[in-house]
């Protein structure tokens, strides 16, 4: 090339080198700006899946429902150490630029990223909010220009503090920690406003690569990364050298909280609450319109709309209730049952159960098991999603089930097994981890043997209610939610035994029967339909004779007296009262109902007994009081359902009769004062650890046939607590009533719980007596004093 020509081309070459990149960038920006970018409305309301927060009655967090475990916080609720660490490490000129740091970009270009990247905090936020994962490197370059444009728009739309808060609320710190609030809880069990400098540095260090700097899996790597962040803070003047030297020497200090729906307080309650909230949010009015809809008319999503649910559960009582149930079963009751079962040929089943019946029980349990549901494609193995998200299809040359992610599944594949081959799989030993009261145990056994093993465990439920408001204060649905997810408060219906008798007595008292009336303790027979023998219920102790008062009969659960009352006032009348007191389960108005043959829930029984303490007014149990949207607007405010089931006088008399269960009632014939629940007053011996309660209290024990169920429901003026204990199958039970009665299976749990509640001065549970109705003559209840003056006259029915 000639020299003149070279001189002519040189300006063009210089122009291309100097101006060409600028034109290329401008062209790329124009092209990116013409692409699919978020509009103003999207910038104002960027989409985020927000968890629904479930709050205890004191406002502390009980749990969350989420697809992403995220609860947003405001800038003011974030520790300044987090903000400082983030700016020092990710974008030291954050407060000065307008979304794009030109100096940082130039530095990154010159040093090819070796001295830090070019993305500002705002650009990183733009990437998190509005750009999807690129399909190619070219597409990623194009997205970079889009992020520039979005970042500038975000800077115009929001303040610097708001951008920081959005970034920290959006970032995924893995381990189910999305957003700074969840991260603070998961890694340090604290709030975002309480994070210390070294904790903030660790979390900010993870922002570069959460998987690489995962403190749970890579503590050494994470510790080094934390030092880098601290060094950046020292270089930026946010901490001094002395602070840096002392902070870098600290250990990680993790207080890691594994997030799992099966863990945390009140798991059974949270599952019941979940279904109630879903039903509430999907409910419609008479015109078929949603009762609770968002501004766009769509239904609220429990998992993404950031709702806040205010519950009635007291965190202190809940902790005491969970401890009380575990304490009795772990330390005494379950070991006693194991000893008893060891003597049985068909263990864990009763000797009266046939081989065919046992085979039927085990087969039914197999078909209800998670393993069976997985093998038959009715449930996804990893995420427990239902059959509607599962398809059967060819995959990698084999027929497999697929948990479809586009339908909300977890993209899991597993082989299809012919149903006829499944029983053989259940007989094949496999490694597994099983429940024990001393922690999970790794073992090898067949799934069928594991079913038999699990059936040997006693289950239990506890519900505690404030009778004046209906607020549920504690809810324990079982012994371990991970391994036994069936709820024994609201789901399980169990035979209630003698705890049903107060309905019979209240019917009689309401009709004017004297509580001190004496009746002969003799067999009472009911005429039955033709072809059936008369029904003559017997006493559990097979003892008869003498006269006993109504109060003594209820305190000692005498069947003959209860049968006589049922015969006088009719099963229909008793059934009507039970309905008014909140019993909704099927009730057959038959004579045997008086002995508690009905299968009812712990919730029904506890809330019905609460009506006695609430002057006869039944209140439907209240699980939560209010639901707010993510902006704090109330979308649901509960109005409790109430019903005046009994008059105040009858309720008060019933409380007095039920006090005889725990304080004892006087028997003129023997001169003794006895009741089936008096061990709650014991101050010495082995029972003192759960007993020795002196405060005024009423209660009722219950034991069903062959000791399959043990009940105790305790009543105080401010707290009514019901406990049920028994095995999943009624054929698994204690051989003796001494061990299998309600006073031994359920009452100690109540005692453990109440002792803790009374001892906690912050709860302030009253130790006062029940309020007496105005003008009530207390002499009416002094059976001992009245009997000493002679036979008691009355106008009610007489013994024939």
PDB file of N, CA and C in Angstrom, residues 308-341:
ATOM      1  N   UNK A 308     -50.302 -12.096  56.197  1.00  0.00           N
ATOM      2  CA  UNK A 308     -49.904 -12.185  57.602  1.00  0.00           C
ATOM      3  C   UNK A 308     -51.111 -12.701  58.392  1.00  0.00           C
ATOM      4  N   UNK A 309     -50.908 -13.823  59.095  1.00  0.00           N
ATOM      5  CA  UNK A 309     -52.010 -14.474  59.806  1.00  0.00           C
ATOM      6  C   UNK A 309     -51.758 -14.369  61.306  1.00  0.00           C
ATOM      7  N   UNK A 310     -52.680 -13.747  62.011  1.00  0.00           N
ATOM      8  CA  UNK A 310     -52.560 -13.571  63.459  1.00  0.00           C
ATOM      9  C   UNK A 310     -53.308 -14.703  64.151  1.00  0.00           C
ATOM     10  N   UNK A 311     -52.564 -15.580  64.805  1.00  0.00           N
ATOM     11  CA  UNK A 311     -53.188 -16.725  65.458  1.00  0.00           C
ATOM     12  C   UNK A 311     -53.392 -16.449  66.950  1.00  0.00           C
ATOM     13  N   UNK A 312     -54.038 -17.403  67.599  1.00  0.00           N
ATOM     14  CA  UNK A 312     -54.318 -17.272  69.029  1.00  0.00           C
ATOM     15  C   UNK A 312     -53.360 -18.080  69.887  1.00  0.00           C
ATOM     16  N   UNK A 313     -52.478 -18.850  69.266  1.00  0.00           N
ATOM     17  CA  UNK A 313     -51.587 -19.723  70.036  1.00  0.00           C
ATOM     18  C   UNK A 313     -50.587 -18.912  70.859  1.00  0.00           C
ATOM     19  N   UNK A 314     -50.439 -19.306  72.113  1.00  0.00           N
ATOM     20  CA  UNK A 314     -49.470 -18.680  73.001  1.00  0.00           C
ATOM     21  C   UNK A 314     -48.159 -19.468  72.898  1.00  0.00           C
ATOM     22  N   UNK A 315     -47.046 -18.830  72.511  1.00  0.00           N
ATOM     23  CA  UNK A 315     -45.806 -19.607  72.302  1.00  0.00           C
ATOM     24  C   UNK A 315     -45.318 -20.305  73.557  1.00  0.00           C
ATOM     25  N   UNK A 316     -45.556 -19.703  74.722  1.00  0.00           N
ATOM     26  CA  UNK A 316     -45.098 -20.333  75.957  1.00  0.00           C
ATOM     27  C   UNK A 316     -45.938 -21.585  76.258  1.00  0.00           C
ATOM     28  N   UNK A 317     -47.253 -21.444  76.159  1.00  0.00           N
ATOM     29  CA  UNK A 317     -48.116 -22.598  76.425  1.00  0.00           C
ATOM     30  C   UNK A 317     -47.887 -23.704  75.391  1.00  0.00           C
ATOM     31  N   UNK A 318     -47.661 -23.307  74.138  1.00  0.00           N
ATOM     32  CA  UNK A 318     -47.421 -24.313  73.105  1.00  0.00           C
ATOM     33  C   UNK A 318     -46.170 -25.119  73.429  1.00  0.00           C
ATOM     34  N   UNK A 319     -45.112 -24.428  73.846  1.00  0.00           N
ATOM     35  CA  UNK A 319     -43.865 -25.127  74.198  1.00  0.00           C
ATOM     36  C   UNK A 319     -44.091 -26.049  75.394  1.00  0.00           C
ATOM     37  N   UNK A 320     -44.830 -25.584  76.389  1.00  0.00           N
ATOM     38  CA  UNK A 320     -45.099 -26.412  77.574  1.00  0.00           C
ATOM     39  C   UNK A 320     -45.939 -27.633  77.192  1.00  0.00           C
ATOM     40  N   UNK A 321     -46.905 -27.435  76.303  1.00  0.00           N
ATOM     41  CA  UNK A 321     -47.776 -28.538  75.899  1.00  0.00           C
ATOM     42  C   UNK A 321     -46.980 -29.606  75.149  1.00  0.00           C
ATOM     43  N   UNK A 322     -46.122 -29.178  74.229  1.00  0.00           N
ATOM     44  CA  UNK A 322     -45.321 -30.144  73.475  1.00  0.00           C
ATOM     45  C   UNK A 322     -44.376 -30.895  74.407  1.00  0.00           C
ATOM     46  N   UNK A 323     -43.806 -30.167  75.346  1.00  0.00           N
ATOM     47  CA  UNK A 323     -42.899 -30.813  76.305  1.00  0.00           C
ATOM     48  C   UNK A 323     -43.666 -31.801  77.188  1.00  0.00           C
ATOM     49  N   UNK A 324     -44.830 -31.403  77.695  1.00  0.00           N
ATOM     50  CA  UNK A 324     -45.594 -32.238  78.624  1.00  0.00           C
ATOM     51  C   UNK A 324     -45.965 -33.567  77.981  1.00  0.00           C
ATOM     52  N   UNK A 325     -46.426 -33.507  76.753  1.00  0.00           N
ATOM     53  CA  UNK A 325     -46.828 -34.732  76.063  1.00  0.00           C
ATOM     54  C   UNK A 325     -45.625 -35.657  75.868  1.00  0.00           C
ATOM     55  N   UNK A 326     -44.522 -35.078  75.416  1.00  0.00           N
ATOM     56  CA  UNK A 326     -43.318 -35.893  75.183  1.00  0.00           C
ATOM     57  C   UNK A 326     -42.778 -36.448  76.493  1.00  0.00           C
ATOM     58  N   UNK A 327     -42.810 -35.651  77.538  1.00  0.00           N
ATOM     59  CA  UNK A 327     -42.238 -36.070  78.814  1.00  0.00           C
ATOM     60  C   UNK A 327     -42.927 -37.321  79.352  1.00  0.00           C
ATOM     61  N   UNK A 328     -44.262 -37.337  79.337  1.00  0.00           N
ATOM     62  CA  UNK A 328     -44.971 -38.490  79.903  1.00  0.00           C
ATOM     63  C   UNK A 328     -44.791 -39.736  79.037  1.00  0.00           C
ATOM     64  N   UNK A 329     -44.895 -39.562  77.729  1.00  0.00           N
ATOM     65  CA  UNK A 329     -44.798 -40.726  76.852  1.00  0.00           C
ATOM     66  C   UNK A 329     -43.362 -41.276  76.815  1.00  0.00           C
ATOM     67  N   UNK A 330     -42.390 -40.379  76.757  1.00  0.00           N
ATOM     68  CA  UNK A 330     -41.000 -40.815  76.646  1.00  0.00           C
ATOM     69  C   UNK A 330     -40.496 -41.457  77.938  1.00  0.00           C
ATOM     70  N   UNK A 331     -40.846 -40.840  79.052  1.00  0.00           N
ATOM     71  CA  UNK A 331     -40.233 -41.276  80.312  1.00  0.00           C
ATOM     72  C   UNK A 331     -40.976 -42.414  80.997  1.00  0.00           C
ATOM     73  N   UNK A 332     -42.257 -42.572  80.717  1.00  0.00           N
ATOM     74  CA  UNK A 332     -43.010 -43.557  81.497  1.00  0.00           C
ATOM     75  C   UNK A 332     -43.965 -44.425  80.673  1.00  0.00           C
ATOM     76  N   UNK A 333     -44.858 -43.760  79.927  1.00  0.00           N
ATOM     77  CA  UNK A 333     -45.968 -44.522  79.362  1.00  0.00           C
ATOM     78  C   UNK A 333     -45.539 -45.471  78.251  1.00  0.00           C
ATOM     79  N   UNK A 334     -44.719 -44.984  77.307  1.00  0.00           N
ATOM     80  CA  UNK A 334     -44.309 -45.850  76.206  1.00  0.00           C
ATOM     81  C   UNK A 334     -43.437 -47.008  76.695  1.00  0.00           C
ATOM     82  N   UNK A 335     -42.463 -46.760  77.590  1.00  0.00           N
ATOM     83  CA  UNK A 335     -41.707 -47.902  78.131  1.00  0.00           C
ATOM     84  C   UNK A 335     -42.617 -48.925  78.801  1.00  0.00           C
ATOM     85  N   UNK A 336     -43.649 -48.458  79.513  1.00  0.00           N
ATOM     86  CA  UNK A 336     -44.582 -49.393  80.148  1.00  0.00           C
ATOM     87  C   UNK A 336     -45.329 -50.214  79.098  1.00  0.00           C
ATOM     88  N   UNK A 337     -45.716 -49.573  77.993  1.00  0.00           N
ATOM     89  CA  UNK A 337     -46.432 -50.317  76.952  1.00  0.00           C
ATOM     90  C   UNK A 337     -45.515 -51.333  76.290  1.00  0.00           C
ATOM     91  N   UNK A 338     -44.260 -50.958  76.036  1.00  0.00           N
ATOM     92  CA  UNK A 338     -43.319 -51.913  75.435  1.00  0.00           C
ATOM     93  C   UNK A 338     -43.176 -53.161  76.318  1.00  0.00           C
ATOM     94  N   UNK A 339     -43.097 -52.943  77.618  1.00  0.00           N
ATOM     95  CA  UNK A 339     -42.993 -54.095  78.535  1.00  0.00           C
ATOM     96  C   UNK A 339     -44.226 -54.974  78.426  1.00  0.00           C
ATOM     97  N   UNK A 340     -45.381 -54.329  78.343  1.00  0.00           N
ATOM     98  CA  UNK A 340     -46.639 -55.076  78.247  1.00  0.00           C
ATOM     99  C   UNK A 340     -46.718 -55.845  76.927  1.00  0.00           C
ATOM    100  N   UNK A 341     -46.330 -55.164  75.835  1.00  0.00           N
ATOM    101  CA  UNK A 341     -46.422 -55.797  74.515  1.00  0.00           C
ATOM    102  C   UNK A 341     -45.473 -56.976  74.387  1.00  0.00           C
TER     103      UNK A 341
END
